[in-house]
Short mmCIF file of C-alpha atoms in Angstrom, two decimals:
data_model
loop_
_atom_site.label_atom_id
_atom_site.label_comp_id
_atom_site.label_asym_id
_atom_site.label_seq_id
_atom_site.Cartn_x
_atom_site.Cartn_y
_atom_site.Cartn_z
CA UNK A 9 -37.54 148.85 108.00
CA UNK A 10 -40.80 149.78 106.16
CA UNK A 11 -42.38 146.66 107.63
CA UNK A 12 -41.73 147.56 111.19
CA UNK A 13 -42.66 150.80 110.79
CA UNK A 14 -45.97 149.59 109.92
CA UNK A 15 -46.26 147.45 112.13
CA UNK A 16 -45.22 149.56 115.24
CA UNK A 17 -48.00 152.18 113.73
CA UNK A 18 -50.49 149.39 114.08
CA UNK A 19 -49.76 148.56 117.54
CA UNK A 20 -49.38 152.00 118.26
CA UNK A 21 -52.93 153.41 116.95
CA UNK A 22 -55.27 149.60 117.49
CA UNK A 23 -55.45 149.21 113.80
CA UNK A 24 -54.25 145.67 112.40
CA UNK A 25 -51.57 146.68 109.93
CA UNK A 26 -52.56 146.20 106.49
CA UNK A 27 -51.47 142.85 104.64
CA UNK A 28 -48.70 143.04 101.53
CA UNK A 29 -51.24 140.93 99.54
CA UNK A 30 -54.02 143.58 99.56
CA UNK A 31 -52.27 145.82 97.33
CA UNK A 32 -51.69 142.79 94.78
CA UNK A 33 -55.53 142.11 95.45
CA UNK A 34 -56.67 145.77 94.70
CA UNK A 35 -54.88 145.74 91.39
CA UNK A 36 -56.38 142.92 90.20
CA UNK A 37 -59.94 144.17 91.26
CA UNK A 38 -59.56 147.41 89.16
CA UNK A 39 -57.93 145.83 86.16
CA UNK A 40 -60.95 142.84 85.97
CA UNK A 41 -63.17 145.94 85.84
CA UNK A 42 -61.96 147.06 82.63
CA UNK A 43 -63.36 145.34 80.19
CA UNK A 44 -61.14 146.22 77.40
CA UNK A 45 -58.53 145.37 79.21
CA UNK A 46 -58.88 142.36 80.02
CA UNK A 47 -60.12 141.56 76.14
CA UNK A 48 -56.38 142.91 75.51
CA UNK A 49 -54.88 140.76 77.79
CA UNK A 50 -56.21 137.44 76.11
CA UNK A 51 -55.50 138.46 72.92
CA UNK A 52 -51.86 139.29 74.27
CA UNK A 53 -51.68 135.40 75.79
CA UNK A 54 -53.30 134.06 72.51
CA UNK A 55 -50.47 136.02 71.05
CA UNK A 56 -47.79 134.63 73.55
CA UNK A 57 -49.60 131.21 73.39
CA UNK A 58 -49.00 131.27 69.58
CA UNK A 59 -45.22 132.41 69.43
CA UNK A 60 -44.13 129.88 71.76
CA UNK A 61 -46.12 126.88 70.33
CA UNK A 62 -44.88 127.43 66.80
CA UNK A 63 -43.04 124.94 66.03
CA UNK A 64 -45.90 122.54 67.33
CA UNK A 65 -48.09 124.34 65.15
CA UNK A 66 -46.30 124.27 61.69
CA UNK A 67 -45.15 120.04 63.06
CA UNK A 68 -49.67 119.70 63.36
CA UNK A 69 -49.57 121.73 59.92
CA UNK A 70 -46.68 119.49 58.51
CA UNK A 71 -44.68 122.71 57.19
CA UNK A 72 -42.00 124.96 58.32
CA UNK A 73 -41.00 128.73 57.56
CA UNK A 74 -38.30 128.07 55.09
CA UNK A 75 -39.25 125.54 52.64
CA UNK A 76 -39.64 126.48 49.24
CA UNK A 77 -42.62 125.07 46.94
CA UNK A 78 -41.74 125.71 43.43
CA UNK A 79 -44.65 123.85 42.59
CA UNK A 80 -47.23 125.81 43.96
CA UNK A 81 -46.24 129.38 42.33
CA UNK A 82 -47.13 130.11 38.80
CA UNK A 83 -43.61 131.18 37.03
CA UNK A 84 -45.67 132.62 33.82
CA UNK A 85 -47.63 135.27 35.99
CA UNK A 86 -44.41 135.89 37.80
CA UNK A 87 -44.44 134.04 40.82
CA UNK A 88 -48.01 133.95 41.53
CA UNK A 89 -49.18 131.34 44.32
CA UNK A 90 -51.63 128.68 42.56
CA UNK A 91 -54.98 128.30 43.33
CA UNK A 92 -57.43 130.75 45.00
CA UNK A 93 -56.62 133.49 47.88
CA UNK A 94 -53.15 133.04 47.97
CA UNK A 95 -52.78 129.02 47.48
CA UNK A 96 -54.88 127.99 50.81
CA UNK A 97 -55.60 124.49 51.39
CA UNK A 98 -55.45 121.94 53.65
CA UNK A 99 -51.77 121.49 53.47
CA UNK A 100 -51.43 125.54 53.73
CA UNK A 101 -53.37 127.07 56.15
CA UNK A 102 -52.89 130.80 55.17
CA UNK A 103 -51.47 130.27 51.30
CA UNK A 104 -48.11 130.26 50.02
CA UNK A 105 -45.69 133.22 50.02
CA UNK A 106 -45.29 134.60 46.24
CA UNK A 107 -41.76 133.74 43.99
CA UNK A 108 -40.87 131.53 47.32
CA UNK A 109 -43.98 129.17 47.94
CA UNK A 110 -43.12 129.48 51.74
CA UNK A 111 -45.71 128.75 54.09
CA UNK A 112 -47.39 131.83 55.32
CA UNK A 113 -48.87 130.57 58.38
CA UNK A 114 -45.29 129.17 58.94
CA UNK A 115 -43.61 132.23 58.52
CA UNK A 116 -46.47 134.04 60.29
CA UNK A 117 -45.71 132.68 63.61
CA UNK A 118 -42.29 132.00 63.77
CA UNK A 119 -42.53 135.70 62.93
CA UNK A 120 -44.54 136.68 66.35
CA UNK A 121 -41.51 134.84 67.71
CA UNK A 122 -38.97 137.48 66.65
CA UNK A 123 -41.30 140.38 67.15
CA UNK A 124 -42.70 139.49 70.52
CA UNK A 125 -39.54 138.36 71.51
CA UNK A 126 -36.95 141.48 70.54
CA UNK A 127 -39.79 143.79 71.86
CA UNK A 128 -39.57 141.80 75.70
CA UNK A 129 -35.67 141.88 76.00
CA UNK A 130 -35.42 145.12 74.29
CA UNK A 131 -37.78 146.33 77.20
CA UNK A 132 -35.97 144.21 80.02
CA UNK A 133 -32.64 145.68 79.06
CA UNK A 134 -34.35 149.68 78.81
CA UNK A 135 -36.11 148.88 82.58
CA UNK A 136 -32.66 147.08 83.88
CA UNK A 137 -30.27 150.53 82.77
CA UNK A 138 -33.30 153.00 83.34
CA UNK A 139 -33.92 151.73 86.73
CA UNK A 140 -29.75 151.19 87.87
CA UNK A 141 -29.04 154.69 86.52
CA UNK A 142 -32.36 156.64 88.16
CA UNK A 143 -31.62 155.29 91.57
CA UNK A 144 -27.52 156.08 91.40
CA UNK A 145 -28.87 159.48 89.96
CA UNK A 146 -31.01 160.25 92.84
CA UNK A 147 -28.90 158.98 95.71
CA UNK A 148 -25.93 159.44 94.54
CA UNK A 149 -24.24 163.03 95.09
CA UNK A 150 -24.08 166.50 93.59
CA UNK A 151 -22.09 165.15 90.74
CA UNK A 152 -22.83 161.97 90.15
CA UNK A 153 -26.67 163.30 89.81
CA UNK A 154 -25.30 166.00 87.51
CA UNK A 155 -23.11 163.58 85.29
CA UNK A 156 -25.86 160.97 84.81
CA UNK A 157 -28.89 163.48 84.34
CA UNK A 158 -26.40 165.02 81.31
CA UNK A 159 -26.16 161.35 79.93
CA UNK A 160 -29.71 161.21 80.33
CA UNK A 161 -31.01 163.70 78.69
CA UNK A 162 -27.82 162.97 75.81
CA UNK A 163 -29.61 159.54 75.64
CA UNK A 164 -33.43 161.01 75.29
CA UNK A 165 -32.01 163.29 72.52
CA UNK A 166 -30.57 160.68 70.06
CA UNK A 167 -32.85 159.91 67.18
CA UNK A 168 -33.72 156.22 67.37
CA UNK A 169 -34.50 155.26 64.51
CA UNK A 170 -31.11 157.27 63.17
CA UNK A 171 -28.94 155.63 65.60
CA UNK A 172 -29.87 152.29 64.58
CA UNK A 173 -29.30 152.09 61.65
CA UNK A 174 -26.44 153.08 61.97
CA UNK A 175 -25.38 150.64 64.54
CA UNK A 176 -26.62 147.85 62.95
CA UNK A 177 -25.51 149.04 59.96
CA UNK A 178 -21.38 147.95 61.35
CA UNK A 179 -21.99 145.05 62.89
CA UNK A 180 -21.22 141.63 60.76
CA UNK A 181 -24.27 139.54 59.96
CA UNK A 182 -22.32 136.34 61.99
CA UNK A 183 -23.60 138.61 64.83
CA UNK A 184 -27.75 136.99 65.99
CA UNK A 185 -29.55 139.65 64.41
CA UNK A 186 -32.31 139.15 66.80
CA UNK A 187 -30.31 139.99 69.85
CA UNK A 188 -28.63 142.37 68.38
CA UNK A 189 -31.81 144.41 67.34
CA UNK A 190 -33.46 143.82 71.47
CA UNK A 191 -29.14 145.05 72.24
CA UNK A 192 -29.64 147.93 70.12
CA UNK A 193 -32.97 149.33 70.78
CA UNK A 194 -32.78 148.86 74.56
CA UNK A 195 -29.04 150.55 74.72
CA UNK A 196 -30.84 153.74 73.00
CA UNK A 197 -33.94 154.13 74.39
CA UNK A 198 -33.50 153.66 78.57
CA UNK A 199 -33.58 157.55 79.04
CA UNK A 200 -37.08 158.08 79.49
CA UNK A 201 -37.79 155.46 82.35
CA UNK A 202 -34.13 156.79 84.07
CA UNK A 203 -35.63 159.81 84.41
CA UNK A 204 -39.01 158.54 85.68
CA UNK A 205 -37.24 156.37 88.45
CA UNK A 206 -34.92 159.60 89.44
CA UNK A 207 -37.99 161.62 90.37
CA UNK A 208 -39.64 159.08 91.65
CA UNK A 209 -36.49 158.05 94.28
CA UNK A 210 -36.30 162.03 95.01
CA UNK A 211 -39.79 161.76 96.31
CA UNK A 212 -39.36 158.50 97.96
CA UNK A 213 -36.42 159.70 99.45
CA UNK A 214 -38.36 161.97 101.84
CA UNK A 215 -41.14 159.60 103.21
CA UNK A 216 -40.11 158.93 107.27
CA UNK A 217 -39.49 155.17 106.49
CA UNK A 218 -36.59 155.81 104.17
CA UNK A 219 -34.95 158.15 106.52
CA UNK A 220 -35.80 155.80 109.68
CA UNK A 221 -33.54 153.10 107.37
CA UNK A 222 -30.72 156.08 106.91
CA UNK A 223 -30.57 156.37 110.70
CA UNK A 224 -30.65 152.86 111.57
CA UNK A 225 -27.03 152.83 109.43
CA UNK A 226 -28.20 150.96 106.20
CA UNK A 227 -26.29 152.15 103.28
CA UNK A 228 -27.81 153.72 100.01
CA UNK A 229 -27.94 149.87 98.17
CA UNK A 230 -29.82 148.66 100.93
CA UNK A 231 -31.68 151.11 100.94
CA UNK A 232 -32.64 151.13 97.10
CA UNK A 233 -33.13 147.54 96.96
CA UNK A 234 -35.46 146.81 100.58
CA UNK A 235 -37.12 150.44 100.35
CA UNK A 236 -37.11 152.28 97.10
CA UNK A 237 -37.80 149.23 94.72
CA UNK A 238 -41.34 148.38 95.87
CA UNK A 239 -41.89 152.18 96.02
CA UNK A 240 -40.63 152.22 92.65
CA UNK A 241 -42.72 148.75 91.11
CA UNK A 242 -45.91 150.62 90.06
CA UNK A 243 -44.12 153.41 87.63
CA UNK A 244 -41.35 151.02 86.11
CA UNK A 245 -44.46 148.51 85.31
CA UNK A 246 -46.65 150.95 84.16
CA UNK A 247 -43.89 152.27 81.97
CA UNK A 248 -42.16 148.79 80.73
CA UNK A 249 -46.09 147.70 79.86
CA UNK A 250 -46.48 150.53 77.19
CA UNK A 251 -42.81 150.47 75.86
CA UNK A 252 -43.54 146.84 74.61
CA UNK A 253 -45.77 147.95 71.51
CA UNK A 254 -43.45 150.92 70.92
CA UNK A 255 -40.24 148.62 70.29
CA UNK A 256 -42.54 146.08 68.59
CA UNK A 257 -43.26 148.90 66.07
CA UNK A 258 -39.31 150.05 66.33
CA UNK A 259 -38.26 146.41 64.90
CA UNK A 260 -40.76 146.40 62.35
CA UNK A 261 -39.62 149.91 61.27
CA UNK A 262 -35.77 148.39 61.07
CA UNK A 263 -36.70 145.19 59.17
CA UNK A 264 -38.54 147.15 56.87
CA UNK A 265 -35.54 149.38 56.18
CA UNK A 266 -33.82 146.22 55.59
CA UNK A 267 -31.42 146.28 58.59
CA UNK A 268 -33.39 144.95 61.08
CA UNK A 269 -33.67 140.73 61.02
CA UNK A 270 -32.09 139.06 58.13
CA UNK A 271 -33.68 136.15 55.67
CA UNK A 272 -34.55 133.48 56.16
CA UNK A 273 -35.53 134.41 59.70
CA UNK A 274 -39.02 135.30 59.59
CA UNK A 275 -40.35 138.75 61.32
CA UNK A 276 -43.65 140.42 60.75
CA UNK A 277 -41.46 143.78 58.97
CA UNK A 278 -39.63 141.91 57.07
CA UNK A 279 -42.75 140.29 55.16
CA UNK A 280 -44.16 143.88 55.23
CA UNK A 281 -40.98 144.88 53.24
CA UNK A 282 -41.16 141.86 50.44
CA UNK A 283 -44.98 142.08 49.63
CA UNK A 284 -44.81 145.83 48.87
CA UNK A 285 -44.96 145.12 45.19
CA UNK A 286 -47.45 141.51 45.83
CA UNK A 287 -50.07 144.02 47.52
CA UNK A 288 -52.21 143.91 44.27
CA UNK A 289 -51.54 140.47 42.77
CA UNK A 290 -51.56 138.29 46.22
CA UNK A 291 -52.84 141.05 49.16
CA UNK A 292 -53.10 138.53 51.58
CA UNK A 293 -49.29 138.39 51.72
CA UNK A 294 -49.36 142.29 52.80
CA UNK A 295 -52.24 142.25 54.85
CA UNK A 296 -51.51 139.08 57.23
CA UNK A 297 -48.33 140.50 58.97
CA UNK A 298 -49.71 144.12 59.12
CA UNK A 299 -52.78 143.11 60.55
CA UNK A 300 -51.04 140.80 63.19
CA UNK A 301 -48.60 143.74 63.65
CA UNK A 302 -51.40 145.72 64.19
CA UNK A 303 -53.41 143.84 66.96
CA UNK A 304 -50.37 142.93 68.87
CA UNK A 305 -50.00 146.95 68.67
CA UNK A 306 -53.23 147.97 69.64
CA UNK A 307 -53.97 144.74 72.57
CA UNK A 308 -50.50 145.54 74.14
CA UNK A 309 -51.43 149.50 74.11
CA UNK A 310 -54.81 148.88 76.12
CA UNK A 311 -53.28 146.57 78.09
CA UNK A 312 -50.65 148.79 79.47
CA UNK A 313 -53.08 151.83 79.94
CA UNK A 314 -55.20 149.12 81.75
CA UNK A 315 -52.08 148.35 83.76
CA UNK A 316 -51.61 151.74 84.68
CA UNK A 317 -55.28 153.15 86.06
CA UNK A 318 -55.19 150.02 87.96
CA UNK A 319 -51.85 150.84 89.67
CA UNK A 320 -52.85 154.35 89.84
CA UNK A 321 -56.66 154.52 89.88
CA UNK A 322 -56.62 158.42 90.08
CA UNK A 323 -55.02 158.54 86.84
CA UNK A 324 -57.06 159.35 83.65
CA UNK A 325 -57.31 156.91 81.11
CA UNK A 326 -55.61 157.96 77.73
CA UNK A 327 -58.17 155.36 75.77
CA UNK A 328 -61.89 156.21 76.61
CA UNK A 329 -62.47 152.39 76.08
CA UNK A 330 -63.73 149.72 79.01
CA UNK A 331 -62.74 151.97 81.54
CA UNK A 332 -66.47 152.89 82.68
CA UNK A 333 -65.84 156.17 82.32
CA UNK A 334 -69.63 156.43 81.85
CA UNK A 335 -70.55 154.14 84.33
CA UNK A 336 -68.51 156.54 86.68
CA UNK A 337 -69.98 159.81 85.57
CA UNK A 338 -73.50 158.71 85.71
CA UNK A 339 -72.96 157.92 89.32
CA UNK A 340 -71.76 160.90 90.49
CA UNK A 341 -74.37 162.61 88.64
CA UNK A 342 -77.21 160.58 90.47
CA UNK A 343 -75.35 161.44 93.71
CA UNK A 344 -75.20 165.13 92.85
CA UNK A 345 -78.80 165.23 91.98
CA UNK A 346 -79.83 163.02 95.38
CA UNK A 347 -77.71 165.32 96.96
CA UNK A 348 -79.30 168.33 95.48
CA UNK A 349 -83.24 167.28 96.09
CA UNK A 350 -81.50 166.51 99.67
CA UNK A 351 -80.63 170.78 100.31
CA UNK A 352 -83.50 171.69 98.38
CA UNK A 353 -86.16 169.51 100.75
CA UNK A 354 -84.22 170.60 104.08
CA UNK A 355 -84.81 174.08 102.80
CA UNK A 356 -88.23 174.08 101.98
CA UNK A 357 -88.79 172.14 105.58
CA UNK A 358 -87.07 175.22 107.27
CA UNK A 359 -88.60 177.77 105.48
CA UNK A 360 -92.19 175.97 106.09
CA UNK A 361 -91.29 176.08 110.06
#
């Protein structure tokens, strides 16, 4: 319906209507100008690239995550790896984990695995609900938008972090702990995009297009799915882009606790739990998985504020990084000033006449 609408106000007014692609087009154009995002977003494939090639990279390595090398740990310090910075050598890229003698580049990536990989579903299953329950809140009717804004906002108002643990708490270990952690989070947390895609439907509910498809006799699924969703594309991306890092950072929080993935699986807060008492005798066994916890954080972060100014350019960046924020404002201050000298010549002109 949208498309003929366009298309009969082309006709109609001698303009060429305006191709689908160009909006794909004009998103790319303002996300290769950011700089910093676009640094973000090939650290987050290097990342991806990493994750998904581990097991070819521990087979090139000749090592796996759950080995143990007795041999390579000093028993008399206490578990100690052998040799200097943490055991590295040719056979160990990164060292040896202490007490264990696990590989640490072994456990390392398998580890971006599980982290990258809970974070994704947790955010497919938070967009899936958010976006099913916005739309059937804002076309729905009087009380169906009154009982699911009330489970809403009972959603939004759960503590997290509380609820989790408690939920994972009860269920039995034979359970996939990584699925059950993406099940978890992404069950608890789907309030904040529902409401997003509500207000955004109310809106889109008025635009002439939408009620041209009411009139023609389409019914409200229709509807949603060949007029509200491309509407609706730009906020649930924007959205889904920066709760990524936040549920990254949620599963570290629960393997830290201890409840989140189990040994001998290998996730990046699960080493951050056992080398809290290694952080003096072998640091590299601390500071590995918080620092790759820590750029997947930060890239992912500037990637989805880069994601959003270029879906909605008008919008103000949050980071004041690669945006040309400068660049921008020292424009418009050359254009003020030409415009300026401009007045002040056509002035001086008239009062010379």
């Amino acid at each position: 319906m949208s498309e003929v609408l366009l298309a009969s106000q082309g006709a109609g007014t001698g303009v060429a209507p305006v191709p689908a692609a160009s909006g794909a087009h004009q998103f790319w154009r303002r996300l290769r100008a950011q700089r910093a995002a676009l640094v973000a977003a090939a650290v987050v494939a290097l990342l991806v690239l990493v994750a998904l090639a581990a097991p070819l990279f521990t087979a090139i390595e000749g090592q796996d995550p759950t080995t143990y090398h007795p041999d390579l740990i000093d028993s008399a310090r206490g578990g100690v790896p052998i040799g200097s910075f943490g055991g590295i050598s040719g056979d160990h890229w990164l060292g040896v984990e202490p007490q264990t003698g696990r590989d640490l580049f072994a456990r390392l990536v398998y580890g971006a695995r599980v982290s990258l990989g809970v974070a994704l579903a947790a955010t497919l299953v938070q967009v899936l609900i958010g976006v099913v329950v916005g739309i059937a809140s804002a076309l729905g009717g009087q009380w169906v938008d009154q009982l699911l804004s009330r489970l809403t906002d009972v959603i939004i108002a759960l503590p997290l972090m509380i609820m989790s643990l408690a939920l994972l708490a009860i269920v039995p270990s034979s359970f996939p702990r990584p699925v059950l952690v993406a099940l978890v989070i992404g069950l608890i947390a789907w309030g904040g995009i529902a409401k997003i895609v509500r207000a955004q439907t109310l809106t889109l509910k008025q635009l002439d297009y939408v009620a041209a498809a009411r009139l023609s006799g389409w019914g409200s699924w229709r509807i949603a799915r060949r007029e509200l969703l491309p509407g609706l594309a730009a906020p649930v991306i924007t959205y889904a882009a920066l709760l990524v890092p936040s549920n990254i950072t949620v599963e570290a929080a629960l393997s830290f606790l201890g409840v989140g993935v189990k040994p001998p699986t290998p996730s990046w807060g699960q080493m951050i739990t056992a080398a809290d008492v290694w952080y003096q005798a072998a640091p590299q066994y601390l500071l590995l998985p918080a620092s790759a916890l820590f750029v997947t954080v930060l890239a992912l972060t500037v990637l989805g504020d880069g994601v959003r100014m270029a879906l909605d350019p008008r919008a103000a960046s949050r980071l004041r990084i690669g945006t040309g924020r400068r660049r921008e404002a020292k424009v418009a201050t050359e254009k003020a000033g030409a415009a300026t000298e401009k007045v002040t010549g056509t002035s001086e002109k008239g009062a010379g006449a």
